[in-house]
Amino acid sequence: MSTHKLPTFEEVQNSIKETLEELEAIRVKGEAKNQKALIAIVIAVLAGVILSVITFAISNMLGGFVIFAAAIVIIYSISRYDIGFKEKVKYRLVLAILRCFDEELNYFPDNHISKQVMSQAKILRLWFADELSGEDYVEGYFKGNYVRFSRVKIQRSSGENHIRTIFDGAYSVFEFNKEFKGHTVVLRDVLEKSLGFLGQKIQDTFSFGKLVKLEHADFENRFAVYADDQIEARYILSTTMMEKLIELDDASYDGVLCGFVNNEIHLAVGGSGQLFKFSSGKTLHREEYIYQFYETIYQFFKMREFLGLDQKLWTKQN
Amino acid sequence: MIILLVVFAVIILVIVFSYNNLVNKKNRVDQAYGSIDVMLKKRHDLIPNIVATVQEYAEHEKSLLTDVTALRSQAIKDEGDTTKRFEDEAALTQKLRTLMVNVENYPNLKANTNFLQLQGTLHEVEEQISAARRAYNACILDYNNAVEMFPSNIIAKEMKLTVKPVFEIPEEERQNVNVKELFNK
């Protein structure tokens, strides 16, 4: 498998053929085992109820024995029920597809990008959140560059039994292809849109970092940029980069936010739902099923390529 | 009487605010110009090495290299005149871009480690010049607006402040480079 370009779906399919067979066998076995356990539980419950009614009429001891026997069967069947096999299959399947992109990528199904990492960029209102969750964390090296992404969900309680979602989508961190010292953030331009010039003045006064006014009219209308270094912000946000962020914003479900810090770009792309939805009831041989996993991973690395992050610039050659 | 005092106080406040605002914007322009100056000087320092390296391998580019050297000298000479300097630097940018396209014709030069490093450094410096220029033009826009708009234009006139030039890219440079034409020159 080539590590110098993104693999096609056909290449991935060919590469994971053997793994897929193995995982399908595990899935089928696991499903069968669970089905049997479920049937046994249902039969034990029904038989237990019916027989206990009959036997209690004859003798309490006999009725008690029937209930005891039914309970044993139910407990034994529950112990045979394998919840873990679904996670194992999903984990191995996602990892197999990831390794087609690069051998040094890893997958952690129950983890997500840490709050500490996200706090560095300051593009999400983490200080506002009561609950932070996520899953499907991918981390490792892609073409020698450190990458991380996962689903992240940030929620806040507002009133009794009411939870508001502040952000639900994909959060990724990639090495940027330029070196910079400061901190630049690109946020939605809510204030200027609603309050015009006054909004701009408020942004300038109360935000962290200085407001950076850029020349690209469309970009200025969508985003508000703050930075601690005006020149560095323009060095990072070249005209090409601004146009690419606009395209990404248009293509995303719920808009894009980004931050540049520690020579990395943090991207928060809104959009609900799990990154890798797995249902053990469906055969793994269905092409569109595997394609969904492949497509999710492909989109992350395609986004990185689209932003030009795969082009090593001169200062980062070493 | 009170109304007169209030009107007078407002006028004084407007004058003070306008004066301070103009000074602030002027200082920002000077600061931004300083950043461009540093990057342009870095480029000037690179050019002799680039010319010397390219000369060894690319005899056919003699006239282009002569133009680059001449423009560099002219830009250094015109450092005191912002408008002329910007014109010289914009012309120099164009010549360097042409040179970097033309060196594609010389595989031996492209394989030279020293040249690759110089080319990389030049690329980086150009990116930083572009960023500094954009920051400078943003400051110039704010400053020129303050100098020309009422009522601060009255204070600006008293302070003998005039509009300053932006660091513009000439029209010919903005056109898409016809690569085929370049190689046929």
Short mmCIF file of C-alpha atoms in Angstrom, two decimals:
data_model
loop_
_atom_site.label_atom_id
_atom_site.label_comp_id
_atom_site.label_asym_id
_atom_site.label_seq_id
_atom_site.Cartn_x
_atom_site.Cartn_y
_atom_site.Cartn_z
CA MET A 1 0.00 0.00 0.00
CA SER A 2 1.45 3.33 -1.10
CA THR A 3 1.94 5.88 1.65
CA HIS A 4 2.61 8.74 -0.76
CA LYS A 5 -0.97 9.21 -1.94
CA LEU A 6 -4.39 8.53 -0.48
CA PRO A 7 -5.43 4.94 -1.16
CA THR A 8 -8.49 4.32 -3.32
CA PHE A 9 -11.42 2.34 -2.00
CA GLU A 10 -10.51 -0.58 -4.28
CA GLU A 11 -6.99 -0.67 -2.85
CA VAL A 12 -8.37 -0.67 0.68
CA GLN A 13 -10.86 -3.45 -0.15
CA ASN A 14 -8.10 -5.63 -1.59
CA SER A 15 -5.83 -4.95 1.33
CA ILE A 16 -8.35 -5.84 4.06
CA LYS A 17 -9.89 -8.88 2.31
CA GLU A 18 -8.41 -11.47 4.67
CA THR A 19 -9.11 -9.36 7.77
CA LEU A 20 -12.66 -8.85 6.57
CA GLU A 21 -13.21 -12.61 6.24
CA GLU A 22 -11.85 -13.17 9.72
CA LEU A 23 -13.99 -10.38 11.22
CA GLU A 24 -17.09 -11.57 9.39
CA ALA A 25 -16.60 -15.04 10.89
CA ILE A 26 -16.25 -13.48 14.36
CA ARG A 27 -19.33 -11.33 13.75
CA VAL A 28 -21.46 -14.24 12.58
CA LYS A 29 -20.31 -16.42 15.48
CA GLY A 30 -20.93 -13.63 17.96
CA GLU A 31 -24.38 -12.87 16.56
CA ALA A 32 -25.34 -16.55 16.60
CA LYS A 33 -24.13 -16.95 20.17
CA ASN A 34 -26.08 -13.90 21.31
CA GLN A 35 -29.19 -15.01 19.47
CA LYS A 36 -29.06 -18.38 21.19
CA ALA A 37 -28.58 -16.73 24.57
CA LEU A 38 -31.50 -14.40 23.91
CA ILE A 39 -33.74 -17.26 22.85
CA ALA A 40 -32.73 -19.22 25.93
CA ILE A 41 -33.58 -16.25 28.15
CA VAL A 42 -36.98 -15.79 26.53
CA ILE A 43 -37.80 -19.50 26.79
CA ALA A 44 -36.59 -19.64 30.39
CA VAL A 45 -38.73 -16.64 31.34
CA LEU A 46 -41.85 -17.97 29.59
CA ALA A 47 -41.38 -21.53 30.80
CA GLY A 48 -40.56 -20.31 34.26
CA VAL A 49 -43.73 -18.24 34.49
CA ILE A 50 -46.01 -20.94 33.05
CA LEU A 51 -44.48 -23.85 34.96
CA SER A 52 -44.27 -21.96 38.25
CA VAL A 53 -47.98 -21.15 38.04
CA ILE A 54 -48.74 -24.85 37.52
CA THR A 55 -46.28 -26.19 40.11
CA PHE A 56 -47.14 -23.63 42.79
CA ALA A 57 -50.67 -25.03 42.63
CA ILE A 58 -49.23 -28.45 43.45
CA SER A 59 -46.55 -27.53 45.91
CA ASN A 60 -44.70 -24.35 46.99
CA MET A 61 -41.39 -26.23 47.09
CA LEU A 62 -41.87 -27.48 43.55
CA GLY A 63 -42.86 -23.97 42.40
CA GLY A 64 -39.80 -22.51 44.10
CA PHE A 65 -37.58 -25.12 42.46
CA VAL A 66 -38.97 -24.22 39.00
CA ILE A 67 -38.27 -20.51 39.57
CA PHE A 68 -34.78 -21.36 40.81
CA ALA A 69 -34.09 -23.47 37.71
CA ALA A 70 -35.40 -20.76 35.38
CA ALA A 71 -33.21 -18.19 37.15
CA ILE A 72 -30.14 -20.40 36.70
CA VAL A 73 -30.86 -20.75 32.98
CA ILE A 74 -31.39 -16.97 32.63
CA ILE A 75 -28.20 -16.08 34.54
CA TYR A 76 -26.19 -18.62 32.54
CA SER A 77 -27.58 -17.27 29.25
CA ILE A 78 -26.79 -13.67 30.25
CA SER A 79 -23.23 -14.72 31.09
CA ARG A 80 -22.92 -16.25 27.62
CA TYR A 81 -24.13 -13.03 26.00
CA ASP A 82 -21.13 -11.35 24.41
CA ILE A 83 -21.50 -7.53 24.30
CA GLY A 84 -17.80 -7.02 23.69
CA PHE A 85 -17.54 -8.74 20.32
CA LYS A 86 -19.18 -5.81 18.49
CA GLU A 87 -16.58 -3.38 19.83
CA LYS A 88 -13.79 -5.82 18.94
CA VAL A 89 -15.04 -6.17 15.36
CA LYS A 90 -15.53 -2.41 14.94
CA TYR A 91 -12.10 -1.68 16.42
CA ARG A 92 -10.29 -4.15 14.18
CA LEU A 93 -12.20 -3.07 11.09
CA VAL A 94 -11.52 0.66 11.56
CA LEU A 95 -7.88 -0.04 12.43
CA ALA A 96 -7.43 -2.23 9.33
CA ILE A 97 -8.77 0.56 7.09
CA LEU A 98 -6.67 3.19 8.89
CA ARG A 99 -3.49 1.17 8.42
CA CYS A 100 -4.15 1.24 4.67
CA PHE A 101 -3.58 5.00 4.89
CA ASP A 102 -0.52 4.73 7.13
CA GLU A 103 0.87 1.95 9.30
CA GLU A 104 1.54 4.42 12.10
CA LEU A 105 -2.08 5.38 12.73
CA ASN A 106 -3.93 4.14 15.81
CA TYR A 107 -7.56 4.00 16.80
CA PHE A 108 -9.13 4.41 20.25
CA PRO A 109 -12.91 3.93 20.00
CA ASP A 110 -13.85 5.35 23.40
CA ASN A 111 -11.44 8.28 23.53
CA HIS A 112 -11.54 11.77 22.09
CA ILE A 113 -9.26 14.77 21.66
CA SER A 114 -8.46 15.93 25.18
CA LYS A 115 -9.80 19.13 26.71
CA GLN A 116 -6.22 20.23 27.28
CA VAL A 117 -5.40 20.03 23.57
CA MET A 118 -8.60 21.81 22.55
CA SER A 119 -7.99 24.54 25.13
CA GLN A 120 -4.77 25.51 23.37
CA ALA A 121 -6.60 26.72 20.27
CA LYS A 122 -9.51 28.43 22.09
CA ILE A 123 -11.93 27.94 19.20
CA LEU A 124 -14.64 26.19 21.24
CA ARG A 125 -16.24 27.63 24.35
CA LEU A 126 -14.91 24.97 26.69
CA TRP A 127 -15.16 27.24 29.73
CA PHE A 128 -18.91 27.35 29.04
CA ALA A 129 -19.33 23.57 28.96
CA ASP A 130 -20.80 21.34 31.63
CA GLU A 131 -20.25 18.16 29.70
CA LEU A 132 -17.56 17.11 27.27
CA SER A 133 -17.76 13.75 25.51
CA GLY A 134 -16.63 12.11 22.32
CA GLU A 135 -15.38 8.95 20.68
CA ASP A 136 -13.59 7.46 17.68
CA TYR A 137 -10.20 8.99 18.37
CA VAL A 138 -7.58 8.51 15.67
CA GLU A 139 -4.00 9.45 16.42
CA GLY A 140 -0.60 8.81 14.92
CA TYR A 141 1.63 9.72 12.02
CA PHE A 142 0.44 10.21 8.48
CA LYS A 143 3.26 10.62 5.94
CA GLY A 144 5.53 11.48 8.86
CA ASN A 145 3.23 14.22 10.20
CA TYR A 146 1.46 13.93 13.53
CA VAL A 147 -2.35 13.89 13.16
CA ARG A 148 -5.28 13.59 15.56
CA PHE A 149 -9.02 13.66 15.11
CA SER A 150 -12.18 12.49 16.86
CA ARG A 151 -15.82 13.27 17.39
CA VAL A 152 -16.37 15.82 20.15
CA LYS A 153 -19.61 16.86 21.83
CA ILE A 154 -19.86 19.86 24.14
CA GLN A 155 -23.01 20.48 26.11
CA ARG A 156 -24.27 22.90 28.69
CA SER A 157 -27.17 22.62 31.13
CA SER A 158 -29.64 25.43 30.86
CA GLY A 159 -32.46 25.16 33.32
CA GLU A 160 -33.98 21.99 34.73
CA ASN A 161 -33.57 18.92 32.56
CA HIS A 162 -32.59 20.97 29.57
CA ILE A 163 -29.25 20.44 27.89
CA ARG A 164 -28.03 22.60 25.06
CA THR A 165 -25.45 21.32 22.60
CA ILE A 166 -22.76 23.92 21.99
CA PHE A 167 -20.79 21.84 19.55
CA ASP A 168 -21.15 18.36 18.06
CA GLY A 169 -18.81 17.42 15.26
CA ALA A 170 -15.32 16.45 14.24
CA TYR A 171 -12.27 18.04 15.80
CA SER A 172 -8.93 17.56 14.09
CA VAL A 173 -5.39 18.69 14.76
CA PHE A 174 -2.76 18.63 12.02
CA GLU A 175 0.79 19.87 11.76
CA PHE A 176 0.76 23.10 9.80
CA ASN A 177 3.12 23.59 6.90
CA LYS A 178 4.46 26.95 8.08
CA GLU A 179 6.26 27.79 11.29
CA PHE A 180 4.78 30.44 13.54
CA LYS A 181 5.18 31.54 17.12
CA GLY A 182 1.89 33.17 18.05
CA HIS A 183 -1.78 32.30 18.22
CA THR A 184 -4.43 33.05 15.60
CA VAL A 185 -8.09 32.03 15.73
CA VAL A 186 -10.76 32.13 13.05
CA LEU A 187 -14.28 32.29 14.55
CA ARG A 188 -17.79 32.95 13.23
CA ASP A 189 -18.39 36.65 12.76
CA VAL A 190 -21.59 36.92 14.75
CA LEU A 191 -21.14 40.39 16.26
CA GLU A 192 -20.26 42.25 13.07
CA LYS A 193 -23.10 40.55 11.19
CA SER A 194 -25.69 41.61 13.73
CA LEU A 195 -24.28 44.96 14.87
CA GLY A 196 -22.16 46.11 11.95
CA PHE A 197 -19.42 48.64 12.74
CA LEU A 198 -20.33 48.67 16.44
CA GLY A 199 -20.00 44.89 16.50
CA GLN A 200 -16.53 45.21 15.02
CA LYS A 201 -15.56 47.68 17.73
CA ILE A 202 -16.87 45.34 20.44
CA GLN A 203 -14.92 42.44 18.95
CA ASP A 204 -11.80 44.57 18.99
CA THR A 205 -12.27 45.65 22.62
CA PHE A 206 -13.45 42.56 24.48
CA SER A 207 -11.97 39.60 22.67
CA PHE A 208 -8.66 37.90 23.33
CA GLY A 209 -6.01 38.97 20.84
CA LYS A 210 -6.37 41.81 18.37
CA LEU A 211 -8.98 41.75 15.63
CA VAL A 212 -7.32 41.26 12.25
CA LYS A 213 -9.10 42.87 9.33
CA LEU A 214 -8.39 41.00 6.13
CA GLU A 215 -8.83 41.98 2.51
CA HIS A 216 -11.02 39.08 1.38
CA ALA A 217 -14.60 40.39 1.55
CA ASP A 218 -16.37 37.02 1.70
CA PHE A 219 -13.97 35.73 4.33
CA GLU A 220 -14.45 38.90 6.40
CA ASN A 221 -18.24 38.49 6.24
CA ARG A 222 -18.15 34.92 7.55
CA PHE A 223 -15.31 34.97 10.04
CA ALA A 224 -13.71 37.16 12.69
CA VAL A 225 -9.97 36.63 13.04
CA TYR A 226 -8.06 37.36 16.24
CA ALA A 227 -4.31 37.15 16.64
CA ASP A 228 -1.52 38.30 18.86
CA ASP A 229 0.58 39.16 15.81
CA GLN A 230 -1.02 40.93 12.84
CA ILE A 231 1.73 40.03 10.38
CA GLU A 232 1.87 36.39 11.44
CA ALA A 233 -1.91 36.12 11.04
CA ARG A 234 -1.57 37.30 7.43
CA TYR A 235 1.40 34.98 6.91
CA ILE A 236 -0.81 32.05 7.93
CA LEU A 237 -4.01 33.29 6.27
CA SER A 238 -2.80 33.86 2.74
CA THR A 239 -5.44 34.57 0.08
CA THR A 240 -5.28 30.91 -0.96
CA MET A 241 -5.80 29.69 2.59
CA MET A 242 -8.77 32.03 3.08
CA GLU A 243 -10.41 30.75 -0.10
CA LYS A 244 -9.89 27.16 0.99
CA LEU A 245 -11.44 27.81 4.39
CA ILE A 246 -14.45 29.37 2.66
CA GLU A 247 -14.84 26.28 0.48
CA LEU A 248 -14.55 24.04 3.52
CA ASP A 249 -17.13 26.16 5.33
CA ASP A 250 -19.54 25.81 2.40
CA ALA A 251 -19.02 22.05 2.20
CA SER A 252 -19.48 21.40 5.92
CA TYR A 253 -22.77 20.63 7.61
CA ASP A 254 -22.54 23.24 10.33
CA GLY A 255 -19.60 25.51 9.55
CA VAL A 256 -15.90 25.54 10.31
CA LEU A 257 -13.83 27.10 13.08
CA CYS A 258 -10.07 26.99 13.17
CA GLY A 259 -7.13 27.98 15.31
CA PHE A 260 -3.40 28.12 14.70
CA VAL A 261 -1.13 27.50 17.66
CA ASN A 262 2.13 25.60 18.37
CA ASN A 263 2.73 25.10 14.62
CA GLU A 264 -0.55 23.18 14.40
CA ILE A 265 -3.96 23.86 12.88
CA HIS A 266 -7.03 22.94 14.93
CA LEU A 267 -10.19 22.45 12.88
CA ALA A 268 -13.67 22.10 14.35
CA VAL A 269 -16.19 21.05 11.72
CA GLY A 270 -19.80 20.93 12.89
CA GLY A 271 -21.92 17.91 12.06
CA SER A 272 -23.73 15.45 14.29
CA GLY A 273 -23.35 11.74 14.78
CA GLN A 274 -20.68 9.13 15.26
CA LEU A 275 -17.73 9.03 12.90
CA PHE A 276 -17.87 5.24 12.56
CA LYS A 277 -21.40 3.84 12.93
CA PHE A 278 -21.25 0.09 13.39
CA SER A 279 -24.17 -2.35 13.43
CA SER A 280 -23.24 -5.98 14.06
CA GLY A 281 -26.51 -7.19 12.50
CA LYS A 282 -25.28 -6.39 8.96
CA THR A 283 -22.78 -8.41 6.98
CA LEU A 284 -19.36 -6.83 6.60
CA HIS A 285 -19.29 -7.88 2.96
CA ARG A 286 -21.67 -5.11 1.98
CA GLU A 287 -19.55 -2.67 -0.01
CA GLU A 288 -21.43 0.45 0.99
CA TYR A 289 -20.94 -0.47 4.63
CA ILE A 290 -17.13 -0.58 4.43
CA TYR A 291 -17.21 2.42 2.11
CA GLN A 292 -18.81 4.52 4.87
CA PHE A 293 -15.80 3.88 7.16
CA TYR A 294 -13.31 4.41 4.36
CA GLU A 295 -15.03 7.63 3.26
CA THR A 296 -14.95 9.10 6.80
CA ILE A 297 -11.20 8.49 7.12
CA TYR A 298 -10.57 9.59 3.54
CA GLN A 299 -12.37 12.91 4.13
CA PHE A 300 -10.07 13.82 7.03
CA PHE A 301 -6.92 13.24 5.05
CA LYS A 302 -8.42 14.80 1.94
CA MET A 303 -9.22 17.90 3.98
CA ARG A 304 -5.61 18.01 5.10
CA GLU A 305 -4.44 17.70 1.50
CA PHE A 306 -6.98 20.29 0.35
CA LEU A 307 -5.59 22.83 2.81
CA GLY A 308 -2.11 22.22 1.40
CA LEU A 309 -0.83 20.77 4.67
CA ASP A 310 0.79 17.85 2.87
CA GLN A 311 3.18 20.21 1.10
CA LYS A 312 6.30 20.51 3.19
CA LEU A 313 7.45 24.09 2.96
CA TRP A 314 11.08 24.95 3.03
CA THR A 315 11.31 25.94 6.66
CA LYS A 316 9.82 22.62 7.78
CA GLN A 317 11.88 20.36 5.55
CA ASN A 318 14.09 19.23 8.43
CA MET B 1 -23.53 80.00 29.08
CA ILE B 2 -23.54 76.37 30.15
CA ILE B 3 -24.45 75.31 26.62
CA LEU B 4 -21.49 77.26 25.27
CA LEU B 5 -19.17 75.58 27.76
CA VAL B 6 -20.48 72.16 26.82
CA VAL B 7 -20.04 72.88 23.10
CA PHE B 8 -16.53 74.13 23.75
CA ALA B 9 -15.67 71.04 25.80
CA VAL B 10 -16.98 68.77 23.04
CA ILE B 11 -14.88 70.58 20.45
CA ILE B 12 -11.77 70.23 22.62
CA LEU B 13 -12.48 66.53 23.11
CA VAL B 14 -12.90 65.99 19.36
CA ILE B 15 -9.61 67.79 18.71
CA VAL B 16 -7.75 65.77 21.35
CA PHE B 17 -9.27 62.51 20.17
CA SER B 18 -8.50 63.24 16.51
CA TYR B 19 -4.93 64.26 17.32
CA ASN B 20 -4.25 61.14 19.39
CA ASN B 21 -5.93 58.94 16.83
CA LEU B 22 -3.79 60.34 14.02
CA VAL B 23 -0.60 59.90 16.05
CA ASN B 24 -1.61 56.33 16.87
CA LYS B 25 -2.29 55.48 13.23
CA LYS B 26 0.92 57.15 12.06
CA ASN B 27 2.94 55.12 14.56
CA ARG B 28 1.27 51.93 13.43
CA VAL B 29 2.16 52.71 9.83
CA ASP B 30 5.79 53.33 10.84
CA GLN B 31 5.86 50.07 12.77
CA ALA B 32 4.39 48.12 9.85
CA TYR B 33 6.86 49.77 7.46
CA GLY B 34 9.66 48.68 9.77
CA SER B 35 8.53 45.05 9.44
CA ILE B 36 8.50 45.26 5.63
CA ASP B 37 11.89 46.96 5.69
CA VAL B 38 13.43 44.05 7.61
CA MET B 39 12.08 41.46 5.16
CA LEU B 40 13.06 43.45 2.07
CA LYS B 41 16.60 43.78 3.41
CA LYS B 42 16.69 40.01 4.00
CA ARG B 43 15.79 39.55 0.35
CA HIS B 44 18.49 42.01 -0.73
CA ASP B 45 21.05 39.96 1.21
CA LEU B 46 19.96 36.74 -0.51
CA ILE B 47 20.11 38.05 -4.07
CA PRO B 48 23.92 38.15 -4.61
CA ASN B 49 24.20 34.47 -3.58
CA ILE B 50 21.32 33.47 -5.84
CA VAL B 51 22.78 35.38 -8.80
CA ALA B 52 26.25 33.85 -8.25
CA THR B 53 24.85 30.30 -8.06
CA VAL B 54 22.52 30.62 -11.07
CA GLN B 55 25.28 32.26 -13.19
CA GLU B 56 27.41 29.11 -12.95
CA TYR B 57 24.75 26.93 -14.55
CA ALA B 58 22.48 29.22 -16.56
CA GLU B 59 24.42 31.22 -19.11
CA HIS B 60 21.27 32.08 -21.08
CA GLU B 61 19.80 33.96 -18.13
CA LYS B 62 22.59 36.57 -18.08
CA SER B 63 20.30 39.48 -19.01
CA LEU B 64 17.69 38.49 -16.41
CA LEU B 65 20.38 38.22 -13.72
CA THR B 66 21.71 41.65 -14.71
CA ASP B 67 18.18 43.10 -14.34
CA VAL B 68 17.80 41.51 -10.90
CA THR B 69 21.12 42.93 -9.72
CA ALA B 70 20.30 46.38 -11.11
CA LEU B 71 16.84 46.45 -9.51
CA ARG B 72 18.32 45.39 -6.19
CA SER B 73 20.84 48.26 -6.31
CA GLN B 74 18.09 50.73 -7.34
CA ALA B 75 15.82 49.60 -4.49
CA ILE B 76 18.62 50.10 -1.95
CA LYS B 77 19.37 53.52 -3.42
CA ASP B 78 15.69 54.57 -3.22
CA GLU B 79 15.21 53.53 0.40
CA GLY B 80 14.49 57.09 1.42
CA ASP B 81 11.66 57.56 -1.13
CA THR B 82 8.83 55.19 -0.18
CA THR B 83 6.95 55.43 -3.48
CA LYS B 84 10.00 54.76 -5.67
CA ARG B 85 11.23 52.06 -3.36
CA PHE B 86 7.92 50.20 -3.55
CA GLU B 87 7.99 50.42 -7.35
CA ASP B 88 11.53 49.02 -7.44
CA GLU B 89 10.67 46.20 -5.02
CA ALA B 90 7.54 45.23 -6.97
CA ALA B 91 9.58 45.08 -10.20
CA LEU B 92 12.23 43.03 -8.39
CA THR B 93 9.55 40.59 -7.19
CA GLN B 94 8.43 40.06 -10.76
CA LYS B 95 11.96 39.48 -12.06
CA LEU B 96 12.71 36.98 -9.30
CA ARG B 97 9.52 35.07 -10.09
CA THR B 98 10.51 34.92 -13.77
CA LEU B 99 13.96 33.70 -12.77
CA MET B 100 12.54 30.94 -10.55
CA VAL B 101 10.35 29.72 -13.41
CA ASN B 102 13.26 29.82 -15.88
CA VAL B 103 15.58 27.75 -13.64
CA GLU B 104 13.24 24.81 -14.29
CA ASN B 105 15.10 24.53 -17.62
CA TYR B 106 18.38 23.71 -15.88
CA PRO B 107 18.28 20.28 -14.18
CA ASN B 108 21.87 20.57 -12.95
CA LEU B 109 21.02 23.79 -11.16
CA LYS B 110 17.87 22.29 -9.66
CA ALA B 111 19.96 19.42 -8.28
CA ASN B 112 22.42 21.80 -6.61
CA THR B 113 21.92 21.66 -2.82
CA ASN B 114 23.12 25.19 -2.26
CA PHE B 115 20.69 26.56 -4.84
CA LEU B 116 17.78 24.56 -3.40
CA GLN B 117 18.45 26.00 0.03
CA LEU B 118 18.63 29.53 -1.38
CA GLN B 119 15.44 28.99 -3.35
CA GLY B 120 13.70 27.71 -0.22
CA THR B 121 14.84 30.67 1.84
CA LEU B 122 13.76 33.08 -0.91
CA HIS B 123 10.32 31.47 -1.03
CA GLU B 124 9.95 31.84 2.71
CA VAL B 125 11.11 35.47 2.63
CA GLU B 126 8.62 36.23 -0.18
CA GLU B 127 5.80 34.76 1.92
CA GLN B 128 6.79 36.94 4.84
CA ILE B 129 7.11 40.04 2.63
CA SER B 130 3.60 39.35 1.36
CA ALA B 131 2.24 39.11 4.92
CA ALA B 132 4.09 42.24 6.05
CA ARG B 133 2.88 44.11 2.97
CA ARG B 134 -0.73 43.17 3.63
CA ALA B 135 -0.42 44.28 7.26
CA TYR B 136 1.20 47.53 6.11
CA ASN B 137 -1.56 48.21 3.57
CA ALA B 138 -4.20 47.63 6.26
CA CYS B 139 -2.49 50.23 8.47
CA ILE B 140 -2.17 52.62 5.52
CA LEU B 141 -5.88 52.30 4.80
CA ASP B 142 -6.77 53.25 8.39
CA TYR B 143 -4.24 56.10 8.37
CA ASN B 144 -5.31 57.52 4.99
CA ASN B 145 -8.97 57.37 6.03
CA ALA B 146 -8.17 59.34 9.18
CA VAL B 147 -6.16 61.93 7.18
CA GLU B 148 -8.87 62.41 4.57
CA MET B 149 -12.12 62.11 6.53
CA PHE B 150 -13.86 64.93 8.37
CA PRO B 151 -13.22 66.18 11.08
CA SER B 152 -9.80 64.58 11.58
CA ASN B 153 -8.65 65.94 8.19
CA ILE B 154 -8.59 69.43 9.73
CA ILE B 155 -6.21 68.29 12.47
CA ALA B 156 -4.18 66.31 9.90
CA LYS B 157 -3.71 69.42 7.81
CA GLU B 158 -2.44 71.33 10.87
CA MET B 159 -0.07 68.45 11.66
CA LYS B 160 1.08 68.49 8.00
CA LEU B 161 0.14 64.84 7.60
CA THR B 162 -0.50 63.61 4.06
CA VAL B 163 -1.72 60.35 2.57
CA LYS B 164 0.89 57.64 2.19
CA PRO B 165 1.26 55.18 -0.68
CA VAL B 166 0.19 51.58 -0.43
CA PHE B 167 2.59 48.83 -1.42
CA GLU B 168 0.86 47.88 -4.66
CA ILE B 169 1.41 45.07 -7.07
CA PRO B 170 1.63 46.45 -10.63
CA GLU B 171 -1.04 45.29 -13.10
CA GLU B 172 1.38 43.18 -15.20
CA GLU B 173 2.39 41.17 -12.16
CA ARG B 174 -1.25 40.41 -11.32
CA GLN B 175 -1.81 38.76 -14.69
CA ASN B 176 -1.47 35.00 -14.80
CA VAL B 177 2.02 34.17 -15.90
CA ASN B 178 2.06 32.57 -19.34
CA VAL B 179 4.60 29.89 -18.64
CA LYS B 180 5.03 29.02 -22.32
CA GLU B 181 5.90 32.64 -23.18
CA LEU B 182 8.46 32.78 -20.37
CA PHE B 183 10.37 29.76 -21.62
CA ASN B 184 10.42 31.18 -25.14
CA LYS B 185 12.01 34.50 -24.02
#
